CSV table of N, CA, C and O in Angstrom, one decimal:
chain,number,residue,atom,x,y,z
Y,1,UNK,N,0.8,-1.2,0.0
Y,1,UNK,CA,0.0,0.0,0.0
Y,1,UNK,C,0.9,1.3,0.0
Y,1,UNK,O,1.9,1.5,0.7
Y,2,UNK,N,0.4,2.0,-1.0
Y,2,UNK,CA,1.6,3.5,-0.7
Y,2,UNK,C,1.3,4.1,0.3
Y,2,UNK,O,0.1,4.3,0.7
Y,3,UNK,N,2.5,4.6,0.9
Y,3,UNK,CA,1.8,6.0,1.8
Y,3,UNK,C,1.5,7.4,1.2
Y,3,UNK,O,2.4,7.6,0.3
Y,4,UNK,N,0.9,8.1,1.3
Y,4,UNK,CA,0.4,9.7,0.9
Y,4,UNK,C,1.8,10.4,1.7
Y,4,UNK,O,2.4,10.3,2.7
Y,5,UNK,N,2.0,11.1,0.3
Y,5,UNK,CA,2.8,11.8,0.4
Y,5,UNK,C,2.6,13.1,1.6
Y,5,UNK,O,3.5,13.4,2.4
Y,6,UNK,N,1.2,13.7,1.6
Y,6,UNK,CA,0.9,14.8,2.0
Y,6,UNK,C,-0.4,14.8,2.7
Y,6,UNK,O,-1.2,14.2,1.8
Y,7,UNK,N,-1.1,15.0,3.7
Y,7,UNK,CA,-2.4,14.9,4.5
Y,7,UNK,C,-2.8,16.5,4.9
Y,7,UNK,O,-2.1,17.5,4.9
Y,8,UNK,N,-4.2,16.3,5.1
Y,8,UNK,CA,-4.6,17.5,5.5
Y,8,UNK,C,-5.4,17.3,7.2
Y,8,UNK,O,-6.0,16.3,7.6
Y,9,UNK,N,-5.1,18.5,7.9
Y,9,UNK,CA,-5.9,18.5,9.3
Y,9,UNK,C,-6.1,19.8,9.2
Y,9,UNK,O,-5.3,20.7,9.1
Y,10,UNK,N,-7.3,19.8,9.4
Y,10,UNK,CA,-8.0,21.6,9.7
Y,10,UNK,C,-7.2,22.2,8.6
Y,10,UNK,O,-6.0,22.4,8.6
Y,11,UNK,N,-7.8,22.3,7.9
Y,11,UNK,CA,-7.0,22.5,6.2
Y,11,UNK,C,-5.6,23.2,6.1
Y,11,UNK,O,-5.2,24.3,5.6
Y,12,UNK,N,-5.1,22.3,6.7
Y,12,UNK,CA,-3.1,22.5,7.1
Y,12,UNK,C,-3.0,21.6,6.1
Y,12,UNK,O,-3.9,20.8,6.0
Y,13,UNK,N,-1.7,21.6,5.3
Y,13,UNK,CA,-1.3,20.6,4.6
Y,13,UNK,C,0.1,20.1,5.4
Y,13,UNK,O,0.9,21.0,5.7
Y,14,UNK,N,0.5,19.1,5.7
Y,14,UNK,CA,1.3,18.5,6.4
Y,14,UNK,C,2.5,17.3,5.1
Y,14,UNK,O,2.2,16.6,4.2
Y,15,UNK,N,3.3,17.5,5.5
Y,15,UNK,CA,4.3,16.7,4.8
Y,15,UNK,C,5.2,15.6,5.5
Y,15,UNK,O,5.5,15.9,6.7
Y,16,UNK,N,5.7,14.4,4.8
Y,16,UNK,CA,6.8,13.7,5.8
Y,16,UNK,C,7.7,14.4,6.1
Y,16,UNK,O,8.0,15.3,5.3
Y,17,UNK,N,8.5,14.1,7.4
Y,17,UNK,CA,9.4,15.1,7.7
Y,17,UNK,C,10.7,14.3,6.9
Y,17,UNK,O,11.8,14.9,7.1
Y,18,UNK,N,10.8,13.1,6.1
Y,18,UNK,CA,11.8,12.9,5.2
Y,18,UNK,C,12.0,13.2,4.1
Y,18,UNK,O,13.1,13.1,3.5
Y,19,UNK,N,10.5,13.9,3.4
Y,19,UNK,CA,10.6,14.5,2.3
Y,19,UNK,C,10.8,16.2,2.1
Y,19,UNK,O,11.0,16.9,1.1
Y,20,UNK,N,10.8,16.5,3.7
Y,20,UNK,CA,11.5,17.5,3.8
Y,20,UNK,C,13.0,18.0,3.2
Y,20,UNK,O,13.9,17.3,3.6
Y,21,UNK,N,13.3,19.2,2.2
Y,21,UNK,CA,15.0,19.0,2.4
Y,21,UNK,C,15.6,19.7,3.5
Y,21,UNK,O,14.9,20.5,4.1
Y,22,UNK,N,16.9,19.4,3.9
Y,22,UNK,CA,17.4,19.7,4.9
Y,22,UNK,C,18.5,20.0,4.7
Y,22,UNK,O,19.1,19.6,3.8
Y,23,UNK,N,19.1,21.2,5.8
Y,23,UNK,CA,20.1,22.0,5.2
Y,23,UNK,C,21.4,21.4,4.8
Y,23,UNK,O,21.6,20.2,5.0
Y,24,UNK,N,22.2,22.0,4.3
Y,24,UNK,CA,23.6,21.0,4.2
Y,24,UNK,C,24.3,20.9,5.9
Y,24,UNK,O,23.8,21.6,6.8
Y,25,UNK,N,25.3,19.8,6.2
Y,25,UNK,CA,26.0,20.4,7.4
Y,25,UNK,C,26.8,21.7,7.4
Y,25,UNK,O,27.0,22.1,6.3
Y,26,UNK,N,27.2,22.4,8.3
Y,26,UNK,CA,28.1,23.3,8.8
Y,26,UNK,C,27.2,24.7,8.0
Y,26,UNK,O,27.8,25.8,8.0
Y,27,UNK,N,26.1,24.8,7.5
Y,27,UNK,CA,25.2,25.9,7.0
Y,27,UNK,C,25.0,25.9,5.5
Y,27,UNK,O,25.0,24.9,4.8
Y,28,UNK,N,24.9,27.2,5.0
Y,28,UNK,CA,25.2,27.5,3.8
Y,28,UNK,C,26.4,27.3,3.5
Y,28,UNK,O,27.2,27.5,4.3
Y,29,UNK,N,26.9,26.8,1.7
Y,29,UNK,CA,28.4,27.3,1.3
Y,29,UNK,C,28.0,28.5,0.3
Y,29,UNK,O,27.2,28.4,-0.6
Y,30,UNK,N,28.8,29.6,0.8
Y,30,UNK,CA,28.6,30.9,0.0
Y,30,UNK,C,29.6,31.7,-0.4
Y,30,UNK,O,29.6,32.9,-0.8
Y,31,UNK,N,30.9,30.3,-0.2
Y,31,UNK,CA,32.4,31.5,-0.5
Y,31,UNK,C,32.1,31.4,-2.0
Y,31,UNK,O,31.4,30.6,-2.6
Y,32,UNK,N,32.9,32.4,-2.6
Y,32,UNK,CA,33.0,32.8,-4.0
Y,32,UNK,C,34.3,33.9,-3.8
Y,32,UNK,O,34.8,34.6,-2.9
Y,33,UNK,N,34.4,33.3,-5.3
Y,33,UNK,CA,35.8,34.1,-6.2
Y,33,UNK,C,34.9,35.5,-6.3
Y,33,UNK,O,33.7,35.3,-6.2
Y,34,UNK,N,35.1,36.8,-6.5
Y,34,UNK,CA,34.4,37.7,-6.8
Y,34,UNK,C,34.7,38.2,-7.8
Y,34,UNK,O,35.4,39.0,-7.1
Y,35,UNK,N,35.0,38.7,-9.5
Y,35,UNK,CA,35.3,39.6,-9.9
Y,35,UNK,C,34.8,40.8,-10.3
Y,35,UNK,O,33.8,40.6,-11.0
Y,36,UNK,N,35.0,41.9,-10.1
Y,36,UNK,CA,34.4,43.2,-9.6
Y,36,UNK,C,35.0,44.1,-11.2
Y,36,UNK,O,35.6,43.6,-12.1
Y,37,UNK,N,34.5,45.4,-11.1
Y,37,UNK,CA,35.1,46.1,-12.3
Y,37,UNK,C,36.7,46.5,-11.9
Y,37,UNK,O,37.3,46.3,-10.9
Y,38,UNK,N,37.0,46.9,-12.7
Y,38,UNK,CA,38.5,47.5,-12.8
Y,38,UNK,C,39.8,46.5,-12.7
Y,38,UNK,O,41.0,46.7,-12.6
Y,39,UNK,N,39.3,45.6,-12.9
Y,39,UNK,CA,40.3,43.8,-13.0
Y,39,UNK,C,40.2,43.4,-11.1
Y,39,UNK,O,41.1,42.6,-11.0
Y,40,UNK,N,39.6,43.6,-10.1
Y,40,UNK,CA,39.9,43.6,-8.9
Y,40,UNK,C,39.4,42.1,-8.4
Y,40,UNK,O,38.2,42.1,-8.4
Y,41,UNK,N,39.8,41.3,-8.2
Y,41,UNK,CA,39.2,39.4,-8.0
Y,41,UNK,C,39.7,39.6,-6.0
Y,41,UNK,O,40.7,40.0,-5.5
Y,42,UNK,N,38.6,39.2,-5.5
Y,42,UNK,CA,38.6,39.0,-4.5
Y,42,UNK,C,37.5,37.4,-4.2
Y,42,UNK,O,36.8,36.7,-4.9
Y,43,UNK,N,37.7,37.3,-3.0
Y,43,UNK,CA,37.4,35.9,-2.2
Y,43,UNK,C,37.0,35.8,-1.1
Y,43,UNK,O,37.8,36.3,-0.2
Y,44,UNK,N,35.8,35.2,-0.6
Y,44,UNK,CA,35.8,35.6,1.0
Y,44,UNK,C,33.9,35.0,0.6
Y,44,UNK,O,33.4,34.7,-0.5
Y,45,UNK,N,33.2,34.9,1.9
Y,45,UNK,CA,32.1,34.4,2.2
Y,45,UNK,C,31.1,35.5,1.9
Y,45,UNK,O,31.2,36.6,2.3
Y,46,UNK,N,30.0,35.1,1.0
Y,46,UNK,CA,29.1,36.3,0.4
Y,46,UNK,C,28.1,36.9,1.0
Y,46,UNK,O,27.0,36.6,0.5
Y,47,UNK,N,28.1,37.7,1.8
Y,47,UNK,CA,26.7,38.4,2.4
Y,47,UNK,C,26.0,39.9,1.6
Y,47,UNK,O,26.4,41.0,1.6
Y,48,UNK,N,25.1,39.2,1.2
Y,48,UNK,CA,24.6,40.9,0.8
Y,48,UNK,C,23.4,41.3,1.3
Y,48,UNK,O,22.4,40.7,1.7
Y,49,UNK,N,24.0,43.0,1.2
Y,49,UNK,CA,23.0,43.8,2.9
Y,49,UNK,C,22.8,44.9,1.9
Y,49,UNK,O,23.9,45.1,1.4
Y,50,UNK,N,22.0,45.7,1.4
Y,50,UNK,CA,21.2,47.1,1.5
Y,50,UNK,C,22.3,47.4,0.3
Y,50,UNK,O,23.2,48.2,0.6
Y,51,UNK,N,22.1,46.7,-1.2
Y,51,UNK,CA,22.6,46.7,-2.2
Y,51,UNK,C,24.5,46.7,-2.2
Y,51,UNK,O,25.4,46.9,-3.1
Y,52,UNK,N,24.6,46.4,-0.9
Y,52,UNK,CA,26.3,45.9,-0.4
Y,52,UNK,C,26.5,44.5,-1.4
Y,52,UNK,O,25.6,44.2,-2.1
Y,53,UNK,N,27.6,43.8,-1.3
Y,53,UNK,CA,28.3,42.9,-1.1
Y,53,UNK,C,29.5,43.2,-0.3
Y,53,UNK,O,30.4,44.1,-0.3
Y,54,UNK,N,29.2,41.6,0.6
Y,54,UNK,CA,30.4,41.8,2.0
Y,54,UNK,C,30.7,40.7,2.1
Y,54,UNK,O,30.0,39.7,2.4
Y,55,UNK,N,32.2,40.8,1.7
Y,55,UNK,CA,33.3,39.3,1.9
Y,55,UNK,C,33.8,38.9,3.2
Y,55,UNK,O,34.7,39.5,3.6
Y,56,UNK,N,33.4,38.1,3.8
Y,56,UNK,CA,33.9,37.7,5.0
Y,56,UNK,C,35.2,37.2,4.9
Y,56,UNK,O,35.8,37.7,4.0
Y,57,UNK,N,35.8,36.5,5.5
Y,57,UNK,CA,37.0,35.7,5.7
Y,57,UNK,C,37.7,35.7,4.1
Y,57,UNK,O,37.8,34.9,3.1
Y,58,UNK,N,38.1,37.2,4.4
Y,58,UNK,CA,38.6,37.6,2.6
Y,58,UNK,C,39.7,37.9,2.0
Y,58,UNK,O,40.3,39.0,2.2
Y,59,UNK,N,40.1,37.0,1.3
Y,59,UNK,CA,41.4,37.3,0.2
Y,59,UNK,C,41.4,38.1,-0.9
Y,59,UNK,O,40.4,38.4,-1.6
Y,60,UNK,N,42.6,38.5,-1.0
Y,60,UNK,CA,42.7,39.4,-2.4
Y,60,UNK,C,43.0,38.6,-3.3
Y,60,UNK,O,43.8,37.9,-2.7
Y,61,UNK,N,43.0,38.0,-4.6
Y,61,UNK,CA,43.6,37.8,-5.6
Y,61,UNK,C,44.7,38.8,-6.4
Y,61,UNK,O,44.4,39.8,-7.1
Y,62,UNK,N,45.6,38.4,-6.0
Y,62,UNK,CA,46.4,39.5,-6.3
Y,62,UNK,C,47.1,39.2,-7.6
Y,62,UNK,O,46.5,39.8,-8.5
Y,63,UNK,N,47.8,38.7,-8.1
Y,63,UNK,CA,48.6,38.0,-8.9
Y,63,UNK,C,48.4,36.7,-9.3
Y,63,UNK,O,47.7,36.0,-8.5
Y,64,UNK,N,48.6,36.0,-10.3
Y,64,UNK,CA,49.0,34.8,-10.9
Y,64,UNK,C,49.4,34.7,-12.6
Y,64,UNK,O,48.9,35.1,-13.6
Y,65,UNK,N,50.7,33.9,-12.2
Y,65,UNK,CA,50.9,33.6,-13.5
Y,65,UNK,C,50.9,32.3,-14.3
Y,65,UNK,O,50.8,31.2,-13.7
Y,66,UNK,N,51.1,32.4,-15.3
Y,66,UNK,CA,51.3,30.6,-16.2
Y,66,UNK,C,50.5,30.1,-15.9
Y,66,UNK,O,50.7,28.9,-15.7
Y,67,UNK,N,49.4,30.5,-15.6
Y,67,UNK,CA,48.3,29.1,-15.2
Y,67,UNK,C,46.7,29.3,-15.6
Y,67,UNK,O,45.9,28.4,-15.7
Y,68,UNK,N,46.4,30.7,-15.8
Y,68,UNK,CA,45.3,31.1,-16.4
Y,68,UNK,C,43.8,30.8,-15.3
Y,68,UNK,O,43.6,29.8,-14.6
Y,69,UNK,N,43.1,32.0,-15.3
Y,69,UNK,CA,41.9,32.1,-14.4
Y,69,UNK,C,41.6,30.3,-14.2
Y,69,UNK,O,42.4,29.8,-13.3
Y,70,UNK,N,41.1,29.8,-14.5
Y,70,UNK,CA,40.6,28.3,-14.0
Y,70,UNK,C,42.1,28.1,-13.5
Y,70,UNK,O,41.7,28.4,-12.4
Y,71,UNK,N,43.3,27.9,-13.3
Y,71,UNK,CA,44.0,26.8,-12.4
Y,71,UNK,C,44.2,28.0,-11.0
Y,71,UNK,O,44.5,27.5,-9.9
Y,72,UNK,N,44.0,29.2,-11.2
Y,72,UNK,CA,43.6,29.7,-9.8
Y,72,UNK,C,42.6,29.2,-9.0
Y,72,UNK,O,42.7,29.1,-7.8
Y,73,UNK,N,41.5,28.8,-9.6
Y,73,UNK,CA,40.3,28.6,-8.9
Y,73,UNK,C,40.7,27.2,-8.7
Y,73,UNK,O,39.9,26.7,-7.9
Y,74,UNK,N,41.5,26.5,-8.9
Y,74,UNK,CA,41.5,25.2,-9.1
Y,74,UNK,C,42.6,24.5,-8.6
Y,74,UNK,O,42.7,23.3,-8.3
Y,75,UNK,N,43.9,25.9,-8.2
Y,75,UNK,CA,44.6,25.5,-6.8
Y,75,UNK,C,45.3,27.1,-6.3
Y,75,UNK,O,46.3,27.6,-6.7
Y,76,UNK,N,44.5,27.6,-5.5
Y,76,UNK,CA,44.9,28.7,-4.9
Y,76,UNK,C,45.9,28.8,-4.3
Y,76,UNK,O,46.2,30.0,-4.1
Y,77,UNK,N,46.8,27.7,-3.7
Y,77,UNK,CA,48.1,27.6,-3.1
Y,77,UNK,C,49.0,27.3,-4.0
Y,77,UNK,O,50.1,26.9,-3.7
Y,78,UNK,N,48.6,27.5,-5.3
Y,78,UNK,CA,50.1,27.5,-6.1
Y,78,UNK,C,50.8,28.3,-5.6
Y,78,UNK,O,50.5,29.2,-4.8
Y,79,UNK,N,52.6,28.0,-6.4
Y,79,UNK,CA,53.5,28.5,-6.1
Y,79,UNK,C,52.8,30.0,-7.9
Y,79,UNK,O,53.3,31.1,-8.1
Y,80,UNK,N,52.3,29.8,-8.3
Y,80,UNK,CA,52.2,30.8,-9.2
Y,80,UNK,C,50.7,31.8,-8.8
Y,80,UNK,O,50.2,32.7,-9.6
Y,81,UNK,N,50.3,31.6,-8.0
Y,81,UNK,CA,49.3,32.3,-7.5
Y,81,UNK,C,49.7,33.3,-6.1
Y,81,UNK,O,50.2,32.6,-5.1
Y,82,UNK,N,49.5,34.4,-5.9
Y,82,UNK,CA,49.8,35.3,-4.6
Y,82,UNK,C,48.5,36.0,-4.6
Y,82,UNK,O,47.8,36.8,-5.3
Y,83,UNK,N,48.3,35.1,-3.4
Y,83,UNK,CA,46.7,35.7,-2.7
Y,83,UNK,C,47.4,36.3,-1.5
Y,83,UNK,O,48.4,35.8,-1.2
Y,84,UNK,N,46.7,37.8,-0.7
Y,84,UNK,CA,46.7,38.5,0.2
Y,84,UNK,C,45.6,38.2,1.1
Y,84,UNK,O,44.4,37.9,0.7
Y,85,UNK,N,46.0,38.4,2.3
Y,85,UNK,CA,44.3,38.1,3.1
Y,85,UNK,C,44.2,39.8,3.2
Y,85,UNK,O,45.0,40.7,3.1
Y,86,UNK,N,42.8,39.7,3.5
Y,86,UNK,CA,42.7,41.1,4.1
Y,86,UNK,C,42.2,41.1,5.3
Y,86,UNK,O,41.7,40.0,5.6
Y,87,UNK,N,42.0,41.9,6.3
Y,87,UNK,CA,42.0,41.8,7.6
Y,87,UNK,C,40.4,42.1,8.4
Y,87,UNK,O,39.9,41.7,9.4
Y,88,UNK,N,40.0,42.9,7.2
Y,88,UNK,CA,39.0,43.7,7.5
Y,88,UNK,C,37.7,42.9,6.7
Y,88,UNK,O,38.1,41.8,6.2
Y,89,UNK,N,36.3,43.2,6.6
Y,89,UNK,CA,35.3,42.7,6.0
Y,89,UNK,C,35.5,43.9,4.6
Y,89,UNK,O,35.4,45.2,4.6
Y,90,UNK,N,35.8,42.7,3.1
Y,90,UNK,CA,35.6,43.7,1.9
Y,90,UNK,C,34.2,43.7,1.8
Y,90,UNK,O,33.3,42.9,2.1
Y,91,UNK,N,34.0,45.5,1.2
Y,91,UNK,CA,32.6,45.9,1.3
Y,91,UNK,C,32.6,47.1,-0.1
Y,91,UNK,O,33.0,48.2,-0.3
Y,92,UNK,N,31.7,45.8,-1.0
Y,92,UNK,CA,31.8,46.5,-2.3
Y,92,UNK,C,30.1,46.9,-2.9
Y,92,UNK,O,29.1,46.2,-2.7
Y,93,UNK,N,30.2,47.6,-3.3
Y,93,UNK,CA,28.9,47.7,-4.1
Y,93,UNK,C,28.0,47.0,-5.5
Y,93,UNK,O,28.4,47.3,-6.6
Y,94,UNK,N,27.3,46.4,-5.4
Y,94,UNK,CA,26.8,45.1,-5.7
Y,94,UNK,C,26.6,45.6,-7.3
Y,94,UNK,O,26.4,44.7,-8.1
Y,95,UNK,N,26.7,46.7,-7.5
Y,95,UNK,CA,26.7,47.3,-9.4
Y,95,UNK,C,28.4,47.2,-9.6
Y,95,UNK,O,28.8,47.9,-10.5
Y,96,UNK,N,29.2,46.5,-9.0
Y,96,UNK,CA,30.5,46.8,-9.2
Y,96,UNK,C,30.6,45.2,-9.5
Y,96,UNK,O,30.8,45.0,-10.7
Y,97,UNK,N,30.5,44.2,-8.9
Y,97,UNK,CA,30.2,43.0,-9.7
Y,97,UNK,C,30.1,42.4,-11.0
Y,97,UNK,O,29.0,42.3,-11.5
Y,98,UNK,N,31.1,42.0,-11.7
Y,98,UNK,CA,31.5,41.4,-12.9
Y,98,UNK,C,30.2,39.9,-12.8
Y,98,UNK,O,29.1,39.6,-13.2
Y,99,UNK,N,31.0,39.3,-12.3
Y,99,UNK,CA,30.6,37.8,-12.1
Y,99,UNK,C,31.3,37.2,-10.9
Y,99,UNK,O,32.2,37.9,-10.3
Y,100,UNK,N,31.0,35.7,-10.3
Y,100,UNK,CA,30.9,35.0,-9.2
Y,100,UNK,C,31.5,33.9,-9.5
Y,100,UNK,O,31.2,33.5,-10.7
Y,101,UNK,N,32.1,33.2,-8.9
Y,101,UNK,CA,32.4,31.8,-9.1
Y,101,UNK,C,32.5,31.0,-7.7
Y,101,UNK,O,33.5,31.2,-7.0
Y,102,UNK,N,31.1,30.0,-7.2
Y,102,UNK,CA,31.2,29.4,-5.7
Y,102,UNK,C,32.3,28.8,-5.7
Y,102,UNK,O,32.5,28.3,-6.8
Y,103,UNK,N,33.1,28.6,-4.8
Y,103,UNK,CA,34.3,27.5,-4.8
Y,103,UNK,C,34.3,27.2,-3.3
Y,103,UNK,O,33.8,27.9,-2.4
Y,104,UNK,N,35.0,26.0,-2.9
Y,104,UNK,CA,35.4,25.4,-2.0
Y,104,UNK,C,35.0,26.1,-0.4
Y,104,UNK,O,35.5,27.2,-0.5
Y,105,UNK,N,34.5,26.0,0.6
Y,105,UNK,CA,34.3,26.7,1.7
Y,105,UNK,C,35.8,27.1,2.3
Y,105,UNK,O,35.8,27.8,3.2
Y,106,UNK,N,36.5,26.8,2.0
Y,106,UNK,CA,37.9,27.2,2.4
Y,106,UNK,C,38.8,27.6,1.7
Y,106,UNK,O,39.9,27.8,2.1
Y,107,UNK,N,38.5,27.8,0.4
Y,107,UNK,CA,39.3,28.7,-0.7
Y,107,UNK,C,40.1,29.5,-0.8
Y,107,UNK,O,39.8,30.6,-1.1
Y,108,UNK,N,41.4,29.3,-0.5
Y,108,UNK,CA,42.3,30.6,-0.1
Y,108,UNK,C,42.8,30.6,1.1
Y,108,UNK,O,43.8,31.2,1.5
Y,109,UNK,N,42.2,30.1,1.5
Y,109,UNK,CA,42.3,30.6,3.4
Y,109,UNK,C,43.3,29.6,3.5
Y,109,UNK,O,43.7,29.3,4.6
């Protein structure tokens, strides 16, 4: 006999709590590569507030050579890659935004 996916009580609709989805462990993953205008690549966890974007635990992409945008993303501790941390929360304006690339929750760091 199948079970019902979905029931009604006092016209609530109720669902299994296994067909529920559930979050990933350790939260959201929201680090991203950032590229911004003026060639500027930064890194760090994505929050955006009141048309902000705000990099948390954030590197600069500063440099890389011989290896071309994908093998940065693809090993940031090269010897041909020089990432900078920064100290502070980067806080850029969200029309400054080129494009995004999610990568690894620990990317750089």
């Amino acid at each position: 006999m199948a079970k019902p996916k979905t029931i009604m009580i006092n016209d609530e609709r109720y669902v299994r709590e296994s067909d529920v989805p559930q979050p990933e462990p350790g939260g959201p993953k929201n680090r991203c590569v950032v590229v911004v205008d003026r060639g500027w690549i930064w890194a760090g966890d994505v929050e955006e507030v009141d048309g902000r974007i705000r990099l948390h635990r954030a590197v600069w992409v500063f440099s890389w050579i011989a290896i071309g945008f994908d093998g940065v993303l693809a090993d940031p501790k090269s010897d041909n890659v020089t990432l900078r941390p920064v100290p502070n929360v980067v806080d850029l304006p969200v029309d400054a935004e080129v494009f995004r690339v999610p990568v690894d929750d620990h990317w750089g760091l």
